[in-house]
XYZ file of C-alpha atoms in Angstrom:
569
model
C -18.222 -7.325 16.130
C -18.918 -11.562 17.228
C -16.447 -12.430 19.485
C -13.736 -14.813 17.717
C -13.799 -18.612 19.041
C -10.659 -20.358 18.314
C -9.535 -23.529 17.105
C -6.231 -25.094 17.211
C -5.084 -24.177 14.043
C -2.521 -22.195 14.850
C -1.928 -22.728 18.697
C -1.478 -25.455 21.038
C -4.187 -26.442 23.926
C -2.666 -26.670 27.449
C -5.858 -26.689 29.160
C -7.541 -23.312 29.294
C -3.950 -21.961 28.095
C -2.806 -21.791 24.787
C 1.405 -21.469 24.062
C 1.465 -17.969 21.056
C 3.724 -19.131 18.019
C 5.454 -16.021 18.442
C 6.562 -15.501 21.893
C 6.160 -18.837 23.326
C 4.480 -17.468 26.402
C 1.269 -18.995 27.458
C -1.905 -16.661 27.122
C -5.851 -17.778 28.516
C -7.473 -18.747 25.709
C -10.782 -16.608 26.432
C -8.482 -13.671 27.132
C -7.253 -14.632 23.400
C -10.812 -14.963 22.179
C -11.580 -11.696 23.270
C -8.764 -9.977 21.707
C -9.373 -11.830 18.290
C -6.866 -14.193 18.315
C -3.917 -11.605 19.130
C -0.865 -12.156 21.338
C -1.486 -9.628 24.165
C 2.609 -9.749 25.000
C 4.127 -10.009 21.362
C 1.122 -9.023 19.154
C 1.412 -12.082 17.036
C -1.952 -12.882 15.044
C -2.629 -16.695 15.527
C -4.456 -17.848 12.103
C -7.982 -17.802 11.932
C -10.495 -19.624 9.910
C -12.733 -18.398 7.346
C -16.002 -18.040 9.325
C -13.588 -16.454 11.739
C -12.589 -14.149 9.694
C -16.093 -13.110 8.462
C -17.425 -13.375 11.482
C -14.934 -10.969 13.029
C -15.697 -8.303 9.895
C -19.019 -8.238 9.290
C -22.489 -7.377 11.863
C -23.749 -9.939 13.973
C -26.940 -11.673 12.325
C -26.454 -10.822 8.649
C -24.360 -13.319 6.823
C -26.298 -15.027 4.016
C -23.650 -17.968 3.508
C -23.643 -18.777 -1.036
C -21.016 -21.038 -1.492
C -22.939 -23.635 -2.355
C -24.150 -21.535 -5.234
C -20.939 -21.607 -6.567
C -19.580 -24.825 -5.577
C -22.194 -27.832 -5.637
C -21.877 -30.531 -3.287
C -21.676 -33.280 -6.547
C -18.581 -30.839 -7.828
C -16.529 -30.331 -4.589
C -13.423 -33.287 -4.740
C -13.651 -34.385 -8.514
C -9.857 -35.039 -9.768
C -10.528 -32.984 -13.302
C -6.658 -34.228 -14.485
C -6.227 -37.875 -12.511
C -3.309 -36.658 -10.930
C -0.839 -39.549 -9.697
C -0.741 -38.598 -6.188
C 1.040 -41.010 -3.263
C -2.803 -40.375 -1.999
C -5.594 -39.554 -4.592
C -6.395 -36.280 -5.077
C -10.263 -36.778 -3.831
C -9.336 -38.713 -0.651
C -7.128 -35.655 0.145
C -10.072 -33.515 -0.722
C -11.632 -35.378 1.478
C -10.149 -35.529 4.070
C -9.076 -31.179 4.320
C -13.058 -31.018 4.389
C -13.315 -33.375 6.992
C -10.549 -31.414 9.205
C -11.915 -28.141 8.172
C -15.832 -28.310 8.015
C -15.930 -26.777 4.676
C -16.337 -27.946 1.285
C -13.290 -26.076 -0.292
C -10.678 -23.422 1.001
C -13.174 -20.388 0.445
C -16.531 -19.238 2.075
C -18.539 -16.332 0.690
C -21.979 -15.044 0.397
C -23.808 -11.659 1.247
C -23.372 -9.454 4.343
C -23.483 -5.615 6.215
C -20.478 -4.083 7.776
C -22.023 -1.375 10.121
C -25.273 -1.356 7.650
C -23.433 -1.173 4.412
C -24.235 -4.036 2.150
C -21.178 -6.119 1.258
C -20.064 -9.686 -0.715
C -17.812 -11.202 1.417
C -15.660 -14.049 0.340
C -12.865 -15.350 2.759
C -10.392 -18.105 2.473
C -9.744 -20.999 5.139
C -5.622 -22.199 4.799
C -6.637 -25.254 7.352
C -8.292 -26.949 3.232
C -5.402 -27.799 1.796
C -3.077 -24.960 2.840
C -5.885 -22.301 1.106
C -4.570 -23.716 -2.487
C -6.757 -22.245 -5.360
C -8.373 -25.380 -7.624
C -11.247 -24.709 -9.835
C -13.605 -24.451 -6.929
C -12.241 -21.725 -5.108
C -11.119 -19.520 -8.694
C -14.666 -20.318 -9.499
C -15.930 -18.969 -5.942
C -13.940 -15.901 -6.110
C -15.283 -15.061 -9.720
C -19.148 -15.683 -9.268
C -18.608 -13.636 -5.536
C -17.351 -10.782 -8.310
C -19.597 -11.365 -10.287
C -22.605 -11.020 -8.268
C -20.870 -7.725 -6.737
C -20.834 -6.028 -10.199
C -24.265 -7.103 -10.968
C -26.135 -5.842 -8.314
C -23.362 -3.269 -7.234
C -22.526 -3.885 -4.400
C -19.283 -3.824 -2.288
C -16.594 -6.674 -2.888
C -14.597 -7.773 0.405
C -11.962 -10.138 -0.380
C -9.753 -12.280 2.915
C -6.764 -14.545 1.239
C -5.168 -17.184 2.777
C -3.141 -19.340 0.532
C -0.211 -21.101 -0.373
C -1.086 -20.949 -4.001
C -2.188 -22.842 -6.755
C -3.628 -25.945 -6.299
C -0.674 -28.265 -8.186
C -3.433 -31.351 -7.518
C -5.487 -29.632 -10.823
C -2.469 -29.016 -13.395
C -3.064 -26.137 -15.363
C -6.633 -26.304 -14.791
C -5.753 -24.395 -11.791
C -3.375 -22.227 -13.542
C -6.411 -20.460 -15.458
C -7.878 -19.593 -12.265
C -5.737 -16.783 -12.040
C -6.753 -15.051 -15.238
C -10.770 -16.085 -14.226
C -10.411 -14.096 -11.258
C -7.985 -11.765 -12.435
C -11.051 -10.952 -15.100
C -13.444 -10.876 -12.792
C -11.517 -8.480 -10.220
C -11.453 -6.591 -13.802
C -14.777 -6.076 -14.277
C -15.260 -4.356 -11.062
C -12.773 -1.763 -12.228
C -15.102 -1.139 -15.683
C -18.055 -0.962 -13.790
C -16.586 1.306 -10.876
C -17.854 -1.238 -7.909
C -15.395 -1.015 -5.121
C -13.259 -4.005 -4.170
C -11.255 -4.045 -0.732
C -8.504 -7.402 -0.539
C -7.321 -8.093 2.973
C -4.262 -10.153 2.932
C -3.539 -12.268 5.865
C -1.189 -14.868 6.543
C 0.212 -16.591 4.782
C -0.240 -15.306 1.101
C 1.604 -16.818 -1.876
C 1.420 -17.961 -5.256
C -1.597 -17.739 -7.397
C -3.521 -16.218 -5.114
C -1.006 -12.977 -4.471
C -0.198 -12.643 -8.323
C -4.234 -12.941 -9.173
C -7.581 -11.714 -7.210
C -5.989 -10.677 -4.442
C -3.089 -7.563 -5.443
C -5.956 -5.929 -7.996
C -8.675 -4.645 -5.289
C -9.129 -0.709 -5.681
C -7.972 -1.448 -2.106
C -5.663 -3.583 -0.906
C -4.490 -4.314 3.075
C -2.272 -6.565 4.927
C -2.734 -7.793 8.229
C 0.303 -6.945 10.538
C 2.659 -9.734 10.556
C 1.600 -11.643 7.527
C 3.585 -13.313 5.024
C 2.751 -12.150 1.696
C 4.693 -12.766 -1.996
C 4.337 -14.672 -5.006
C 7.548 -17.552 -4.490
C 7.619 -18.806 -0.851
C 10.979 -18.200 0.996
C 11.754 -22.392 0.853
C 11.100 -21.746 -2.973
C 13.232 -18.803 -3.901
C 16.003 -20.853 -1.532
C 16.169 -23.567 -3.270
C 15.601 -22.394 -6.757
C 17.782 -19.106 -7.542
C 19.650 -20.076 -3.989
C 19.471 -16.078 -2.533
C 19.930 -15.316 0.996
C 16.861 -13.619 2.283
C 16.998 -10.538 4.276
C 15.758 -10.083 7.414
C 11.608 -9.137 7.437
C 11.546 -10.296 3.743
C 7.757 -10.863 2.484
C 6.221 -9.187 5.711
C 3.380 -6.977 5.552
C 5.724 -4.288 6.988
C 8.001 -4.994 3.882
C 5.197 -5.134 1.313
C 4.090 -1.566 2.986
C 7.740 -0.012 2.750
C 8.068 -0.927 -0.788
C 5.190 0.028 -2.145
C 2.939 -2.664 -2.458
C -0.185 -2.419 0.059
C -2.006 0.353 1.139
C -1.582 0.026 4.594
C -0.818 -2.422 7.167
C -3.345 -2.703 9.974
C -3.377 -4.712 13.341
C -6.522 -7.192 13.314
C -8.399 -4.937 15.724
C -8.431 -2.451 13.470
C -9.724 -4.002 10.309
C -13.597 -3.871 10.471
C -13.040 0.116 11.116
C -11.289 0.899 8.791
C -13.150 -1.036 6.354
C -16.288 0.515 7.692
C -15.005 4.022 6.912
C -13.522 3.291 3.342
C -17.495 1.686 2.858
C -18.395 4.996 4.397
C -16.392 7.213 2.438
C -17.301 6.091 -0.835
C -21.711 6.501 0.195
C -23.097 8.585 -2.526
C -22.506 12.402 -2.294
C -25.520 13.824 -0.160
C -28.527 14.676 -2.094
C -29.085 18.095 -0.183
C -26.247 20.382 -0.767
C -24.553 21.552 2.318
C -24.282 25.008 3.408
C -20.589 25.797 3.653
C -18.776 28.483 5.440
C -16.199 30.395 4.634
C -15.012 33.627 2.092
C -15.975 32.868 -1.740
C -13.258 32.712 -4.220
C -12.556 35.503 -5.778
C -12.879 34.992 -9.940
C -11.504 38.612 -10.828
C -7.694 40.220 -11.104
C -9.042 43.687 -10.173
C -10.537 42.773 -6.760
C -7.088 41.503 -5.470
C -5.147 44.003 -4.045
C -1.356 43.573 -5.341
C 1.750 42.921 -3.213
C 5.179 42.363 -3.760
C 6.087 39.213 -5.069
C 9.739 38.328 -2.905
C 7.391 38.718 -0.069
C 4.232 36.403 -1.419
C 7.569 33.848 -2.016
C 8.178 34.028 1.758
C 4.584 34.097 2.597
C 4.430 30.802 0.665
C 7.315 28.817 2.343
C 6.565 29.597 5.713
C 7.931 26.782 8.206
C 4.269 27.289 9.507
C 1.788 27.423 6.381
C -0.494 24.380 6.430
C 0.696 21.448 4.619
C -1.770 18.586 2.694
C -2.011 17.123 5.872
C -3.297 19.947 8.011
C -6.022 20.566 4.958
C -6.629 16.988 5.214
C -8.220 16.991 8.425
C -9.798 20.954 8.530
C -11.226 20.519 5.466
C -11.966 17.146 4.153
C -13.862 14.341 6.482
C -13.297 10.955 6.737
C -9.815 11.193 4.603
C -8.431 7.056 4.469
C -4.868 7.387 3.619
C -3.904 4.831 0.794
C 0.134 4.374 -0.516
C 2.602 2.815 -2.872
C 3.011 3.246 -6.303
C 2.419 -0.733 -6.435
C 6.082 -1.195 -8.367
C 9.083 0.459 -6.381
C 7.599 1.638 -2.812
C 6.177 5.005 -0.908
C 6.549 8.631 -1.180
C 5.954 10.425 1.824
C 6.112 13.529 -0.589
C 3.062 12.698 -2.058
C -0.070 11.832 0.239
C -3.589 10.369 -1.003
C -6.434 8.807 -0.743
C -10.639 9.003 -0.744
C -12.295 11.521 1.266
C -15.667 13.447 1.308
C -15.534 17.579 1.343
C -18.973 19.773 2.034
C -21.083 16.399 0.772
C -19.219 15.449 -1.914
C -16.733 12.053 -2.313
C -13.484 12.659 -3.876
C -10.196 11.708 -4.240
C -7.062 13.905 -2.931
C -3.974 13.680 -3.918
C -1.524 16.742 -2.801
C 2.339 16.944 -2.403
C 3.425 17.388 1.748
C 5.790 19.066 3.632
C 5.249 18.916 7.049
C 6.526 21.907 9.382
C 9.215 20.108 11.766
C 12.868 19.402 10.389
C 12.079 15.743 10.944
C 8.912 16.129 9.183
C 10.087 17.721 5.954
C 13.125 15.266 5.440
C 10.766 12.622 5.876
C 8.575 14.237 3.150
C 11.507 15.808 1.273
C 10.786 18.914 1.090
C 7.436 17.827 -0.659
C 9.510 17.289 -3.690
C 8.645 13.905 -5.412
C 10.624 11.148 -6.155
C 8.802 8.956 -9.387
C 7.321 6.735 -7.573
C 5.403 9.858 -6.017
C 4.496 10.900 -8.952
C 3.315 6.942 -9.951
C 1.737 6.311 -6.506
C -0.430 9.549 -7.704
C -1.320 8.122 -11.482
C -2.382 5.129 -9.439
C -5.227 7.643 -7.489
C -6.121 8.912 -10.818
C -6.732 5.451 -12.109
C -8.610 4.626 -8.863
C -10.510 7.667 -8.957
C -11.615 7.495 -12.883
C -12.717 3.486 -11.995
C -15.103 4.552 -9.024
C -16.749 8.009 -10.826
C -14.645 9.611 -7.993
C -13.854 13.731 -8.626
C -10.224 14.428 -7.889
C -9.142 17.438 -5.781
C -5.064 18.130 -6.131
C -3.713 19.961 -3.183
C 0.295 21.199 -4.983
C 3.067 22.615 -2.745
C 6.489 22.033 -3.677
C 9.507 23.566 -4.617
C 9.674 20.971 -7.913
C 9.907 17.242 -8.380
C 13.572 15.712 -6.921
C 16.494 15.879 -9.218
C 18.424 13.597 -7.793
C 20.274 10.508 -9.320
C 18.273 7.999 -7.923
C 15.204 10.075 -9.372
C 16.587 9.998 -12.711
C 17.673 6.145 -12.384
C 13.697 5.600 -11.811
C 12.425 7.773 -14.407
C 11.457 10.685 -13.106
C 10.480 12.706 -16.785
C 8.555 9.687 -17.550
C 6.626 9.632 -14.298
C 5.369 13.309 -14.468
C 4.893 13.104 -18.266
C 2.846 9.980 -17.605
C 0.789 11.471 -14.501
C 0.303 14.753 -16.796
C -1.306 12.538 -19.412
C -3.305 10.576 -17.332
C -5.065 13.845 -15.553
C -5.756 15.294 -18.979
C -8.051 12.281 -19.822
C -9.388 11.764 -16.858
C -13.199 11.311 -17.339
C -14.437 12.837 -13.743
C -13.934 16.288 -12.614
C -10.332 17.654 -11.579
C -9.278 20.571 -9.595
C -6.593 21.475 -8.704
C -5.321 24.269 -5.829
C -2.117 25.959 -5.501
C -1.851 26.201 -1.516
C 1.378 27.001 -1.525
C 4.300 26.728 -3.931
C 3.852 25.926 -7.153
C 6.894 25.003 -8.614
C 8.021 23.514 -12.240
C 6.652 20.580 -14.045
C 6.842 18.748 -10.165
C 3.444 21.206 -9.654
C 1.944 20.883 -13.041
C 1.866 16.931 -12.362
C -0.546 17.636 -10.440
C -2.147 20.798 -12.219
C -3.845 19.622 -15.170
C -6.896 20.159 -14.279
C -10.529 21.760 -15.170
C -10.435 24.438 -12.729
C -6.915 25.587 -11.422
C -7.484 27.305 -8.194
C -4.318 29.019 -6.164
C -4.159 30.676 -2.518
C -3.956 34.128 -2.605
C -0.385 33.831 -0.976
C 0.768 30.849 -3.218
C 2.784 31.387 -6.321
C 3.616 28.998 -9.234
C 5.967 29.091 -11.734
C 8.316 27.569 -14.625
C 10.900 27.794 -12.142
C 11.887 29.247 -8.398
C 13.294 32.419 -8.449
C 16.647 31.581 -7.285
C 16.926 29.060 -10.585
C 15.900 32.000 -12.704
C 18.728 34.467 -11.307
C 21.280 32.494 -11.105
C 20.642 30.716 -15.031
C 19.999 34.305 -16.403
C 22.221 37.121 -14.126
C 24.189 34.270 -12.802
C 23.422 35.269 -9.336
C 20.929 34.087 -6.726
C 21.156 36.648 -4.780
C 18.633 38.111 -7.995
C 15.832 36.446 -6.797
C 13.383 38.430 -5.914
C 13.772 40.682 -8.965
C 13.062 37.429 -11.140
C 10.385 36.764 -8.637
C 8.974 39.939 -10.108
C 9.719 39.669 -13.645
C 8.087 36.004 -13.554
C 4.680 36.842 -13.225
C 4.141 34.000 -10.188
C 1.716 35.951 -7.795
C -2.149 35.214 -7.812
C -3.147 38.563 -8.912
C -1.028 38.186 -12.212
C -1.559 34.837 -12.792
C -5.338 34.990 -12.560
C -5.053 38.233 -15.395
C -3.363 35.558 -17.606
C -6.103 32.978 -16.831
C -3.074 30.242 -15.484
C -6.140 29.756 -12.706
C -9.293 30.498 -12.646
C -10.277 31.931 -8.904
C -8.280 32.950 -5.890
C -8.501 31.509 -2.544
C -8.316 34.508 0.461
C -6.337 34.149 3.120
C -6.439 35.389 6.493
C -4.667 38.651 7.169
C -0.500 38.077 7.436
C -1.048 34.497 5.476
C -2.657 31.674 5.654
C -0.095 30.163 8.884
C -1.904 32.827 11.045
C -5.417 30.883 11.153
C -5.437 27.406 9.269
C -8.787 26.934 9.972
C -10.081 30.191 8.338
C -7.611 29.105 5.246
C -9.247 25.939 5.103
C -12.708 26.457 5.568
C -12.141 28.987 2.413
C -10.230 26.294 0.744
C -13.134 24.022 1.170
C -16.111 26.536 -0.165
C -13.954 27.220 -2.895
C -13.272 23.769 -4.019
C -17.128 22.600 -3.224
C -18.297 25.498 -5.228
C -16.457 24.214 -8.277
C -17.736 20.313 -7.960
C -20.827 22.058 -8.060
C -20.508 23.478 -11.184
C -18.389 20.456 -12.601
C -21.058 17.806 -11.522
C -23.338 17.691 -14.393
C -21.164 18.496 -16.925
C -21.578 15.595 -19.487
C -17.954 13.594 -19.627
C -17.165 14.699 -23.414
C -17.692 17.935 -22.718
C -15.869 17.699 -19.805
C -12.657 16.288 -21.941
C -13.228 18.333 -24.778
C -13.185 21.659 -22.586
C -9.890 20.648 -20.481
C -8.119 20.220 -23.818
C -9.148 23.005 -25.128
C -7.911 25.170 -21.796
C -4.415 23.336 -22.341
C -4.404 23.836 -25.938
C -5.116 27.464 -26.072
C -2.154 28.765 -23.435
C 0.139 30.908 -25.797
C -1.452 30.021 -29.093
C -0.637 32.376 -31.872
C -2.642 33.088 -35.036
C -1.250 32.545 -38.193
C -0.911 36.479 -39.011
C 0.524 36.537 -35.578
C 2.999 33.894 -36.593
C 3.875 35.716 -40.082
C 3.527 39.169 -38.286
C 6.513 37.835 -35.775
């Protein structure tokens, strides 16, 4: 990482001091330098410019600057409408590149973030408060552009207060070019990472930089699409305290994490890293095959494989997460209401492979499962995981479905949001999926919450997990109006492993250590993980319309009668 030099774009010299915007307190400026332009008292991120930025992000040595490609010299400052400013629009051009350096509000070319090849494109909000004209739409559009072509990473920085009102509506269509452009990327399944610092508004936020496959805030920032002076003096509503923060953006949904400055070339590194190609030489994996027939299960009685499966102590998507799967990046929101903690997802790689888990959580401690509630899913759960699915069939990524709840919320406020819609939808959407789903039972299986995320090419279950139409308490008390009947509907169900695999609900079992899977996680796990990489074997080569046509037909056969069978009945 190049050590950050600042300017005084955001702070005030006092000698070697500078006085932090946030806490008032006077910090050395190389002590600032050194900690890239954070506060060490308050944490407050003083605004950096755009070679800052990229130099902060990207190895020492290997930016290859091509703005000029984009923007010629003869182009930069032309007034394309006349527009009747107090001061013409080109001596105000003029002048921001003068004060900045630059020759617009955006610098981009070619770079390598820990050896991965990358385009880079970062905004400067010293030009003209980081307003999008023509130049800078067409800058962020030929830096997607020449991502897609030669496939290669895109890394987006905003810093903007918008549109640039200076080019009329001319700067209006910059949104869709770049929103196009961001598009393409999706088609052609080239990853695209947005990092949105502060301040970012306007076209910028409601364009290019809210569709990355990725999307991060710096801590701190500002981020929506009216500024808070707007949305005062237009619809005249108070504003709440923390409005339009990252923090705010994060707790309702619309970023995929917030992350301290320090921490932003690492984490970037690692999603580069986790979406490599899968390793050419298969890995050897360890662990206790899964086991594809009824008779070699031994059978045992259901009430108790019910108990087995709730265990305070069984491991939750989490504890898979990290004994199983490597370089997991967590990624959240449902990118229209905000975050369930009940469902938890994001890429990872397992035995070689890249992939893309989704799974319900629990957690073990009573803190931990009313966080997660219980695992049971609130829509935007349930949307926050149609969102992976979309992300996943974009990049060519495999999904792997980790399910362990009781059933989806039925609450009001889940019915208020939709909650049939949101499984229906996320039921759909894993049914066309063009990649490679599976799908393990690790626990309990429960309802249409499970089956969410359950439609898949190879169901796979724990040999201590059950899954059913409904817990066995709902059963007894709907049908002998008693719960105290539920482990005699837990045997007239059919839910255990054993049975369900002799119906061909899943298609292998996962073994468990002896007494349950809560005794050793890490032998669970490590069978959990041959299991699954066994079946991306399999699944790898399996030509896409095949791979639709035989998931359909797995769905479309369960409890199919024949037309003497229909007259017979």
């Amino acid at each position: 990482m190049t050590a950050i030099r600042l300017t005084s774009a955001s702070v005030r010299d006092v000698g070697d001091w500078q006085v932090c915007p946030g806490c008032r307190g006077l910090l050395y400026r190389k002590r600032l330098e050194r900690d890239l332009g954070v506060c060490a008292e308050c944490g407050y991120h003083t605004q950096l410019t755009a070679r800052q930025r990229i130099a902060q992000l990207v190895d020492a040595a290997t930016f290859v600057e091509l703005t000029h490609e984009a923007i010629p010299g003869d182009q930069a400052g032309r007034d394309p409408i006349g527009f009747g400013d107090r001061r013409n629009y080109p001596k105000s051009h003029a002048a921001a590149a003068e004060k900045s350096g630059e020759v617009e509000a955006v610098v981009f070319g070619t770079a390598e973030i820990d050896g991965f090849e990358v385009v880079v494109a970062a905004m400067d909000f010293r030009f003209m408060g980081g307003s999008m004209g023509s130049a800078v739409g067409e800058c962020v559009a030929v830096a997607a552009e020449r991502a897609r072509r030669t496939r290669t990473p895109l890394l987006l920085v905003t810093a903007s207060s918008g549109a640039r009102m200076q080019e009329g509506c001319l700067s209006l269509m910059q949104l869709a070019k770049t929103a196009q452009a961001m598009a393409g990327l999706r088609q052609d399944g080239v990853l695209s990472i947005c990092v949105l610092t502060n301040p970012t508004f306007g076209g910028v936020s409601a364009s290019f930089a809210s569709l990355g496959h990725i999307v991060l805030a710096e801590a701190g920032a500002l981020i929506g699409f009216a500024g808070p002076r707007v949305i005062e003096q237009t619809v005249r509503q108070e504003l709440p305290a923390g409005f339009q923060t990252a923090e705010f953006l994060l707790e309702h949904g619309m970023v995929d994490g917030v992350v301290a400055r320090p921490g932003l070339r690492p984490l970037v590194r690692r999603l580069l890293s986790v979406h490599r190609p899968d390793d050419r030489k298969p890995r050897k994996v360890s662990g206790a095959p899964p086991v594809r027939r009824a008779k070699r299960l031994g059978s045992r009685d259901p009430w108790e494989v019910v108990r087995r499966a709730r265990h305070v102590d069984r491991p939750s998507t989490t504890d898979y997460l990290s004994l199983a799967f490597d370089e997991f990046c967590p990624l959240n929101g449902d990118r229209t209401f905000g975050d369930d903690p009940a469902i938890v997802g994001g890429p990872a790689r397992i035995a070689g492979h890249r992939v893309m888990v989704i799974g319900h959580q629990k957690g073990h401690t009573t803190s931990d499962r009313l966080a997660s509630n219980f695992g049971m899913a609130h829509p935007e759960g349930y949307r926050k995981a149609h969102r992976l699915m979309d992300y996943a069939a974009s990049l060519r990524l495999p999904v792997v479905c980790l399910v362990d709840t009781p059933g989806a919320f039925p609450g009001i406020e889940a019915e208020q949001r939709g909650q049939s819609a949101a499984i229906a939808e996320c039921i759909m959407r894993s049914s066309t999926l063009p990649v490679p789903v599976i799908s393990v039972i690790t626990g309990e299986g429960g309802s249409g919450g499970a089956l969410a995320l359950a439609t898949a090419d190879r169901v796979l279950m724990l040999e201590n997990g059950f899954y059913s139409v409904i817990s066995p308490e709902g059963c007894a008390a709907i049908l002998w109006r008693s719960a105290e009947e539920a482990p005699e509907a837990a045997r007239a169900l059919r839910i255990t492993a054993p049975e369900l695999l002799g119906l061909g609900i899943v298609d292998a079992v996962v073994p468990e250590p002896e007494g349950g899977a809560h005794v050793t996680p890490e032998v669970a796990a490590d069978n959990l993980r041959k299991a699954v990489a066994e079946y991306l074997g399999e699944l790898a080569d399996v030509p896409t319309n095949e791979l639709l046509s035989q998931r359909y037909q797995r769905f479309r056969a369960y409890g199919k009668w024949q037309a003497s069978e229909v007259r017979s009945a």
